[in-house]
Amino acid sequence: MRIDLHTHSRASDGTQSPTELVHAAVAAGLDVLALTDHDSAEGWAEAARAADASGLRLVRGMEISTRHQGQGVHLLAYLPDATYPPLAAELERVLEGRRSRVPGMLAALRAAGVDLTEDDVDRVSGHSAASGRPHVADAMVAAGVVADRTEAFDRWLSPGRPGYVDRYAAPLRETIRLVTEAGGVSVVAHAWGRRSDERPDAEAFAELAALGLAGIEVDHQDHTPSARERLRAIARDLDLVVTGSSDHHGLGKVDHDLGCHTTAPEELERLLDLAAAASAASGRETPDVV
C-alpha cells in the first residue's frame, strides 16, 4: 500500500485542482492520499467526490502556519472538524494574515523595481482561499521577472530579501490543543527542513507530545538522511507516529513528485486510531476517510 499524507491543490498553493490531484495520485500508483492545503478545508469536498469515484482512499487534512519559540513551524492537522468554531476562527486569522500580506509584498517589490498588481496575483492564484507568497512568485514568473518559484523565493521573497513581509502565524501549542478539541490529530511537517539548527529539538518535541502532538513527518525531501535518522529516533523515544510524504504542489515545487516518500500502513492506522479517539473524547465528528 502506497500512502502520501501531505499534498496541496489549487485551493491553496498547488497548481492542480483537487480533482486533478486525485487523478494524478491514482496515476502515480497511490492507494491513500491526504489533501493538506494551507490553513483551509476548501478543497475537501471536491477531492472526496473524485476519490470516491476513482477508488482512492482520501484523508482530509490541512497544513496550518504556526509559530513556536520565534520560529515558523508548519503543523499538519488530520481529520479535524473544520467547523469547530475556535479552530475556524484561528484559521481565518491565519488566512487574513496571508491575504493582507500580499499588498505589502507588492509594495516592497515596487520599491525594488518590480511592478506587479493584485490583479496579476489573482490571475495566477484563481482567488485561492490561501493566497500568499507562492502566488506572488507565480505572478513574477508570468511577468518574466524570474524563471520559477524557486528563483522568486531565493532572490525576492524569502526573509531578508527585498519582497519579504512577515505575517501572522498561530501559536503552535494552542493550535495543537485546538486540533485535538476539533477531534483531529496533529503532525509537525518537515520539522528540520530548510534550516540547520534542528529545532524543534528532542526536548521541545517531548513538550509538544505532552500537549497532544501525534507525530513527526520524518521522510521528506527537505530532510537529509541523517536528519531523518535522528527524527525517527525522537519519534520512537516519544512513541510518536512517523509519517512520510511528498509535499506535492503540482508544478509549483520541483522534485516533490507524488509518492516520492510514503507512510507505512501501520503508521497510518495509528494516526487514524488517534483521530478516532480524539473525536470520541471531543464529541466532534471526525470527517470520513473515503
XYZ file of C-alpha atoms in Angstrom:
290
model
C 0.000 0.000 0.000
C 1.392 3.413 -1.011
C 0.362 6.303 1.243
C 1.172 10.007 0.707
C -0.013 12.194 3.591
C 0.979 15.737 2.522
C -0.169 17.326 -0.751
C -1.563 20.632 -1.977
C -4.163 21.641 -4.545
C -5.178 24.937 -6.107
C -7.316 25.546 -3.014
C -4.020 26.824 -1.580
C -0.736 26.988 -3.493
C -0.753 23.841 -5.616
C -1.212 24.032 -9.366
C -3.829 21.241 -9.727
C -7.483 21.284 -8.810
C -8.451 18.778 -6.087
C -9.894 16.534 -8.802
C -6.736 16.749 -10.901
C -4.645 15.995 -7.831
C -6.670 12.860 -7.069
C -6.362 11.660 -10.659
C -2.603 12.310 -10.584
C -2.353 10.314 -7.353
C -4.129 7.356 -8.941
C -1.816 7.583 -11.958
C 1.182 7.637 -9.600
C 0.048 4.355 -8.049
C -1.026 5.755 -4.689
C -3.636 3.967 -2.594
C -4.106 6.669 0.068
C -3.781 10.436 -0.320
C -4.098 13.230 2.219
C -5.103 16.647 0.918
C -3.455 19.180 3.244
C -3.924 22.633 1.762
C -2.612 25.588 3.729
C -4.929 26.744 6.527
C -8.046 25.670 4.637
C -10.507 22.813 4.126
C -11.855 24.369 0.933
C -10.714 21.526 -1.334
C -12.045 18.653 0.771
C -15.475 18.196 -0.806
C -14.221 18.170 -4.397
C -11.344 15.836 -3.550
C -13.722 13.464 -1.735
C -16.002 13.233 -4.754
C -13.078 12.499 -7.058
C -11.570 9.970 -4.639
C -14.890 8.160 -4.218
C -15.253 7.882 -7.995
C -11.682 6.667 -8.515
C -11.321 4.240 -5.613
C -8.565 6.245 -3.921
C -8.690 6.483 -0.136
C -8.697 10.154 0.928
C -7.604 11.540 4.285
C -8.780 15.112 4.842
C -6.234 17.426 6.395
C -4.680 20.867 6.331
C -1.264 22.431 6.904
C -1.514 25.196 9.496
C 1.032 28.006 9.718
C 2.188 28.270 13.337
C 4.999 29.838 15.334
C 6.966 28.352 18.223
C 9.790 29.998 20.154
C 10.055 32.685 17.483
C 10.308 30.201 14.636
C 7.801 29.189 11.972
C 6.503 25.613 12.276
C 4.047 24.000 9.863
C 1.527 21.732 11.547
C -0.328 19.050 9.609
C -3.808 18.606 11.086
C -5.569 15.403 10.052
C -9.318 14.818 10.297
C -10.343 17.766 12.455
C -13.886 19.087 12.377
C -13.077 22.221 10.372
C -16.331 23.832 11.546
C -15.255 23.770 15.221
C -15.641 27.496 15.985
C -12.344 28.146 17.843
C -10.334 26.330 15.146
C -12.269 28.012 12.326
C -11.654 31.431 13.910
C -7.913 30.790 14.232
C -7.688 29.578 10.624
C -9.444 32.748 9.483
C -6.883 34.842 11.371
C -4.073 32.997 9.582
C -5.763 33.347 6.191
C -6.360 37.049 6.760
C -2.663 37.370 7.546
C -1.893 35.730 4.219
C -4.300 37.963 2.316
C -3.144 41.200 3.938
C 0.482 40.273 3.330
C 0.121 40.369 -0.464
C -0.330 44.174 -0.817
C 2.683 44.699 1.436
C 4.822 42.373 -0.664
C 3.734 44.076 -3.867
C 4.590 47.489 -2.391
C 8.020 46.217 -1.338
C 8.609 44.737 -4.788
C 7.578 48.001 -6.488
C 10.063 49.853 -4.291
C 12.703 47.410 -5.551
C 11.721 47.930 -9.210
C 9.312 45.027 -9.809
C 5.888 46.382 -10.769
C 3.086 43.872 -10.161
C -0.548 44.375 -9.162
C -3.057 42.427 -7.092
C -4.856 41.590 -10.346
C -1.652 39.920 -11.554
C -1.626 37.783 -8.411
C -5.348 36.978 -8.666
C -4.885 35.745 -12.236
C -2.415 33.088 -11.161
C -3.995 32.224 -7.791
C -7.543 31.732 -9.051
C -8.647 33.671 -5.944
C -7.307 30.896 -3.681
C -8.504 30.915 -0.080
C -4.845 30.773 0.983
C -3.209 33.297 -1.313
C 0.299 34.349 -0.418
C 3.957 34.216 -1.332
C 3.734 31.318 -3.806
C 1.127 33.203 -5.824
C 3.237 36.375 -5.838
C 6.069 34.150 -7.055
C 3.811 32.772 -9.814
C 2.888 36.316 -10.854
C 6.613 37.114 -11.086
C 7.093 34.046 -13.299
C 4.168 35.072 -15.518
C 5.648 38.557 -15.851
C 9.035 37.156 -16.862
C 10.814 38.536 -13.789
C 12.033 35.087 -12.705
C 12.150 31.620 -14.224
C 10.302 29.758 -11.459
C 9.082 29.865 -7.861
C 12.472 28.807 -6.536
C 14.205 31.792 -8.092
C 11.430 34.102 -6.884
C 11.890 32.961 -3.297
C 15.675 32.881 -3.413
C 16.050 36.352 -4.933
C 12.975 38.240 -3.790
C 10.548 36.664 -1.305
C 12.479 34.843 1.429
C 13.364 36.522 4.753
C 15.971 39.205 4.190
C 15.053 39.615 0.509
C 13.506 42.801 -0.960
C 9.927 41.489 -1.225
C 9.640 39.699 2.102
C 6.878 40.762 4.509
C 6.122 38.921 7.768
C 2.585 37.768 8.668
C 0.521 36.264 11.467
C 1.032 32.614 12.372
C -0.918 30.747 15.049
C 0.772 29.775 18.337
C 1.890 26.144 17.982
C 0.936 24.940 21.463
C -2.532 26.477 21.197
C -3.045 25.079 17.702
C -2.228 21.534 18.784
C -4.868 21.927 21.504
C -7.440 23.306 19.033
C -6.870 20.452 16.574
C -7.362 17.922 19.362
C -10.508 19.687 20.584
C -11.778 19.587 16.976
C -11.420 15.789 17.001
C -8.262 15.698 14.902
C -4.598 14.798 15.257
C -1.506 16.868 14.532
C 1.896 16.109 12.997
C 4.818 18.526 12.657
C 5.593 18.892 8.944
C 9.170 18.806 7.532
C 10.386 19.612 11.030
C 14.038 20.275 10.170
C 13.644 21.200 6.526
C 15.291 24.311 5.074
C 17.242 25.070 8.235
C 20.230 23.593 10.029
C 19.522 24.341 13.708
C 17.437 21.175 14.205
C 14.587 22.849 16.060
C 12.214 21.765 17.479
C 14.729 19.569 19.315
C 14.043 16.419 21.324
C 13.116 18.383 24.449
C 10.666 20.564 22.529
C 9.100 17.530 20.864
C 8.624 15.942 24.283
C 6.788 19.061 25.454
C 4.621 19.096 22.326
C 3.843 15.387 22.676
C 2.613 16.037 26.218
C 0.284 18.687 24.758
C -1.178 16.212 22.267
C 1.151 16.164 19.239
C 0.613 12.841 17.454
C 3.559 12.583 15.091
C 6.514 13.864 13.102
C 6.807 13.983 9.315
C 10.215 12.316 9.056
C 10.581 11.230 5.430
C 10.513 14.432 3.401
C 12.623 15.775 0.548
C 13.874 18.669 2.690
C 15.400 16.301 5.282
C 18.864 14.830 4.874
C 19.267 11.093 5.539
C 20.992 11.835 8.859
C 18.204 14.229 9.905
C 15.652 11.521 9.151
C 17.527 9.060 11.335
C 17.606 11.473 14.269
C 13.954 12.474 13.873
C 12.950 8.819 13.651
C 14.799 8.169 16.919
C 12.995 11.083 18.607
C 9.649 9.774 17.382
C 10.476 6.280 18.622
C 11.533 7.541 22.044
C 8.310 9.566 22.408
C 6.031 6.941 20.790
C 5.038 9.422 18.078
C 3.674 8.425 14.672
C 6.232 8.608 11.844
C 4.940 9.844 8.502
C 6.459 10.291 5.064
C 5.088 12.240 2.156
C 5.801 14.240 -0.970
C 4.595 17.742 -0.044
C 3.446 17.783 -3.666
C 2.417 21.138 -5.180
C 1.967 20.111 -8.826
C 4.232 22.253 -10.981
C 4.684 24.691 -8.084
C 7.505 22.755 -6.425
C 10.125 20.694 -8.228
C 11.397 17.309 -7.006
C 8.327 16.689 -4.844
C 6.601 14.118 -7.042
C 3.597 12.289 -5.646
C 4.736 9.265 -3.679
C 8.417 10.227 -3.576
C 8.138 9.493 0.164
C 5.377 7.457 1.749
C 3.934 6.485 5.125
C 3.907 2.887 6.371
C 0.396 1.384 6.570
C 0.765 0.645 10.284
C 1.662 4.279 10.962
C -1.437 5.452 9.085
C -3.578 3.095 11.162
C -2.045 4.504 14.358
C -2.864 8.014 13.141
C -6.453 7.073 12.312
C -6.885 5.358 15.682
C -5.655 8.504 17.455
C -8.069 10.624 15.388
C -10.953 8.325 16.320
C -10.022 8.639 20.000
C -9.781 12.440 19.734
C -13.158 12.560 18.013
C -14.773 10.433 20.711
C -13.224 12.496 23.501
C -14.197 15.830 21.955
C -17.659 14.918 20.785
C -16.779 16.367 17.374
C -17.419 14.312 14.252
C -14.222 13.202 12.502
C -14.517 13.537 8.715
C -14.880 10.198 6.935
C -11.842 8.628 5.318
C -13.239 7.889 1.856
